mmCIF file of C-alpha atoms in Angstrom:
data_model
loop_
_atom_site.group_PDB
_atom_site.id
_atom_site.type_symbol
_atom_site.label_atom_id
_atom_site.label_comp_id
_atom_site.label_asym_id
_atom_site.label_seq_id
_atom_site.Cartn_x
_atom_site.Cartn_y
_atom_site.Cartn_z
ATOM 1 C CA MET A 1 -10.660 -16.837 -17.218
ATOM 2 C CA ASN A 2 -11.813 -20.381 -17.445
ATOM 3 C CA ASN A 3 -14.581 -19.893 -14.875
ATOM 4 C CA GLU A 4 -18.203 -19.306 -15.751
ATOM 5 C CA ALA A 5 -19.264 -15.652 -15.554
ATOM 6 C CA TYR A 6 -22.553 -13.983 -14.736
ATOM 7 C CA LYS A 7 -24.685 -12.472 -17.446
ATOM 8 C CA ILE A 8 -24.566 -8.674 -17.539
ATOM 9 C CA ILE A 9 -28.124 -7.474 -16.891
ATOM 10 C CA HIS A 10 -27.492 -3.802 -17.693
ATOM 11 C CA PHE A 11 -24.758 -1.684 -19.201
ATOM 12 C CA ALA A 12 -24.629 2.013 -19.980
ATOM 13 C CA SER A 13 -24.639 3.021 -23.642
ATOM 14 C CA ASP A 14 -21.133 4.471 -23.202
ATOM 15 C CA HIS A 15 -19.994 1.262 -21.441
ATOM 16 C CA SER A 16 -19.153 3.179 -18.249
ATOM 17 C CA ASP A 17 -21.332 0.988 -16.001
ATOM 18 C CA TYR A 18 -22.140 -2.722 -15.990
ATOM 19 C CA GLU A 19 -24.427 -4.530 -13.566
ATOM 20 C CA PHE A 20 -25.044 -8.172 -12.745
ATOM 21 C CA PHE A 21 -26.521 -10.260 -9.963
ATOM 22 C CA SER A 22 -24.490 -12.461 -7.640
ATOM 23 C CA ILE A 23 -26.610 -15.472 -6.757
ATOM 24 C CA GLY A 24 -25.781 -17.697 -3.806
ATOM 25 C CA PRO A 25 -26.635 -18.735 -0.248
ATOM 26 C CA LYS A 26 -26.880 -15.088 0.893
ATOM 27 C CA GLY A 27 -29.443 -14.346 -1.806
ATOM 28 C CA VAL A 28 -29.388 -12.236 -4.959
ATOM 29 C CA ILE A 29 -26.984 -9.278 -4.694
ATOM 30 C CA LEU A 30 -26.717 -6.519 -7.288
ATOM 31 C CA LYS A 31 -23.101 -5.806 -8.279
ATOM 32 C CA ARG A 32 -21.743 -2.938 -10.374
ATOM 33 C CA ILE A 33 -18.530 -2.394 -12.327
ATOM 34 C CA THR A 34 -17.826 1.242 -13.214
ATOM 35 C CA PHE A 35 -15.190 2.819 -15.434
ATOM 36 C CA LYS A 36 -14.392 6.490 -14.748
ATOM 37 C CA PHE A 37 -11.870 8.757 -16.403
ATOM 38 C CA SER A 38 -8.720 9.581 -14.465
ATOM 39 C CA LYS A 39 -6.657 12.763 -14.761
ATOM 40 C CA ILE A 40 -4.494 10.972 -17.343
ATOM 41 C CA GLU A 41 -5.745 10.898 -20.917
ATOM 42 C CA ASN A 42 -7.120 7.498 -22.017
ATOM 43 C CA VAL A 43 -6.708 5.984 -18.542
ATOM 44 C CA VAL A 44 -9.882 4.899 -16.770
ATOM 45 C CA ILE A 45 -10.245 3.672 -13.225
ATOM 46 C CA MET A 46 -12.365 0.613 -12.607
ATOM 47 C CA ALA A 47 -14.452 0.411 -9.449
ATOM 48 C CA PHE A 48 -16.434 -2.637 -8.358
ATOM 49 C CA GLY A 49 -18.719 -3.591 -5.526
ATOM 50 C CA ASP A 50 -22.193 -4.272 -4.222
ATOM 51 C CA VAL A 51 -24.827 -1.669 -5.000
ATOM 52 C CA ASN A 52 -26.105 -0.271 -1.701
ATOM 53 C CA GLN A 53 -29.579 1.072 -0.905
ATOM 54 C CA ASP A 54 -28.570 4.564 -2.105
ATOM 55 C CA GLY A 55 -27.606 3.149 -5.503
ATOM 56 C CA GLU A 56 -23.891 3.697 -4.851
ATOM 57 C CA ILE A 57 -21.077 1.146 -5.055
ATOM 58 C CA ASP A 58 -19.913 -0.249 -1.719
ATOM 59 C CA ASP A 59 -16.420 -1.546 -2.490
ATOM 60 C CA LEU A 60 -15.808 -2.623 1.108
ATOM 61 C CA SER A 61 -18.791 -4.954 1.447
ATOM 62 C CA ILE A 62 -18.144 -8.649 1.910
ATOM 63 C CA SER A 63 -20.969 -10.662 0.390
ATOM 64 C CA ASN A 64 -19.691 -14.175 1.119
ATOM 65 C CA ASN A 65 -22.200 -15.448 -1.428
ATOM 66 C CA GLY A 66 -20.114 -18.496 -2.359
ATOM 67 C CA ASP A 67 -19.503 -17.341 -5.932
ATOM 68 C CA ARG A 68 -16.163 -15.501 -5.760
ATOM 69 C CA ASN A 69 -14.691 -17.132 -8.868
ATOM 70 C CA LYS A 70 -17.799 -16.444 -10.924
ATOM 71 C CA VAL A 71 -17.829 -12.796 -9.791
ATOM 72 C CA LEU A 72 -14.114 -12.402 -10.613
ATOM 73 C CA ALA A 73 -14.622 -14.031 -14.014
ATOM 74 C CA THR A 74 -17.408 -11.520 -14.657
ATOM 75 C CA ILE A 75 -15.075 -8.640 -13.767
ATOM 76 C CA CYS A 76 -12.351 -9.978 -16.090
ATOM 77 C CA GLN A 77 -14.769 -10.462 -18.979
ATOM 78 C CA THR A 78 -16.180 -6.976 -18.437
ATOM 79 C CA ILE A 79 -12.730 -5.372 -18.544
ATOM 80 C CA ALA A 80 -12.029 -7.205 -21.813
ATOM 81 C CA ARG A 81 -15.406 -6.107 -23.191
ATOM 82 C CA TYR A 82 -14.756 -2.490 -22.213
ATOM 83 C CA LEU A 83 -11.302 -2.512 -23.811
ATOM 84 C CA LYS A 84 -12.699 -4.088 -26.952
ATOM 85 C CA HIS A 85 -15.093 -1.145 -27.215
ATOM 86 C CA TYR A 86 -12.346 1.402 -26.313
ATOM 87 C CA PRO A 87 -9.052 -0.161 -27.485
ATOM 88 C CA GLU A 88 -7.114 3.087 -27.071
ATOM 89 C CA ARG A 89 -7.814 3.192 -23.321
ATOM 90 C CA MET A 90 -6.048 1.609 -20.374
ATOM 91 C CA VAL A 91 -7.923 0.301 -17.341
ATOM 92 C CA TYR A 92 -6.363 0.851 -13.913
ATOM 93 C CA PHE A 93 -7.658 -0.993 -10.841
ATOM 94 C CA LYS A 94 -6.713 -2.052 -7.359
ATOM 95 C CA GLY A 95 -8.493 -3.728 -4.509
ATOM 96 C CA SER A 96 -10.225 -1.656 -1.837
ATOM 97 C CA THR A 97 -7.990 -3.481 0.669
ATOM 98 C CA GLU A 98 -4.535 -5.085 0.530
ATOM 99 C CA GLU A 99 -6.174 -8.497 0.636
ATOM 100 C CA ARG A 100 -8.354 -7.719 -2.378
ATOM 101 C CA THR A 101 -5.385 -6.354 -4.338
ATOM 102 C CA ARG A 102 -3.574 -9.605 -3.535
ATOM 103 C CA LEU A 103 -6.622 -11.569 -4.739
ATOM 104 C CA TYR A 104 -6.582 -9.644 -8.053
ATOM 105 C CA ARG A 105 -2.873 -10.455 -8.409
ATOM 106 C CA MET A 106 -3.546 -14.145 -7.815
ATOM 107 C CA ILE A 107 -6.385 -14.187 -10.377
ATOM 108 C CA ILE A 108 -4.183 -12.500 -12.981
ATOM 109 C CA ASN A 109 -1.317 -14.885 -12.230
ATOM 110 C CA ASN A 110 -3.551 -17.973 -12.445
ATOM 111 C CA ASN A 111 -4.842 -16.828 -15.833
ATOM 112 C CA ILE A 112 -1.751 -15.044 -17.141
ATOM 113 C CA LYS A 113 -1.536 -16.858 -20.492
ATOM 114 C CA GLU A 114 -5.122 -16.001 -21.341
ATOM 115 C CA PHE A 115 -4.721 -12.375 -20.238
ATOM 116 C CA GLU A 116 -1.425 -11.845 -22.047
ATOM 117 C CA ALA A 117 -2.783 -13.312 -25.271
ATOM 118 C CA GLY A 118 -4.780 -10.152 -25.888
ATOM 119 C CA HIS A 119 -3.635 -7.603 -23.326
ATOM 120 C CA HIS A 120 -0.596 -5.894 -21.875
ATOM 121 C CA ILE A 121 -0.612 -6.135 -18.076
ATOM 122 C CA TRP A 122 1.403 -3.966 -15.712
ATOM 123 C CA MET A 123 1.559 -3.646 -11.972
ATOM 124 C CA GLU A 124 2.113 -0.489 -9.971
ATOM 125 C CA LEU A 125 5.179 -0.813 -7.806
ATOM 126 C CA ASP A 126 6.780 2.133 -5.987
ATOM 127 C CA TYR A 127 4.824 4.671 -8.073
ATOM 128 C CA LYS A 128 5.925 3.234 -11.410
ATOM 129 C CA PHE A 129 4.498 0.582 -13.698
ATOM 130 C CA VAL A 130 6.408 -2.583 -14.507
ATOM 131 C CA PRO A 131 5.355 -5.700 -16.443
ATOM 132 C CA PHE A 132 3.258 -8.081 -14.375
ATOM 133 C CA GLN A 133 5.186 -10.475 -12.141
ATOM 134 C CA PRO A 134 3.694 -13.020 -9.728
ATOM 135 C CA SER A 135 4.246 -12.961 -5.958
ATOM 136 C CA ILE A 136 5.155 -9.297 -5.585
ATOM 137 C CA LYS A 137 3.152 -7.020 -3.303
ATOM 138 C CA VAL A 138 1.812 -4.224 -5.501
ATOM 139 C CA PHE A 139 -0.378 -1.139 -5.274
ATOM 140 C CA GLY A 140 -2.501 -1.696 -8.395
ATOM 141 C CA PHE A 141 -2.728 -2.951 -11.971
ATOM 142 C CA ALA A 142 -3.123 -1.551 -15.465
ATOM 143 C CA ILE A 143 -4.415 -3.438 -18.500
ATOM 144 C CA LYS A 144 -4.418 -2.332 -22.118
ATOM 145 C CA ARG A 145 -5.531 -4.187 -25.197
ATOM 146 C CA LYS A 146 -2.731 -5.286 -27.532
ATOM 147 C CA ASN A 147 -2.594 -3.845 -31.052
ATOM 148 C CA ALA A 148 -4.661 -0.835 -30.012
#
């Protein structure tokens, strides 16, 4: 993505968790990106959201901190970083709501040349994966590093 990203303030030694601060009119908000293994070998599921008082990810929170593009750029850069460390893996993700899944689709579409330069991108449509296409309502996305 061409947008500026936040600096990662913490990441787990196995690259399963990354944290950064969102900074804006609503204050400083701790965000976390987590990669967890799925039931399918070499497929991890990415989760993202605000860190709540219990230390858990709240993927339904709406921060409205005025930094959406910077947060999304941070997510994109983190996925690329994770896949660079684990090139044999595939990252699956979707939004916690239809609107957020649509937002992810728009971000991918707006940056498709950059994404496709180093990654294969698929979308989940009717319980199967097809190459990414803009303007189609989808269930989720999968990204894998090329030449892995």
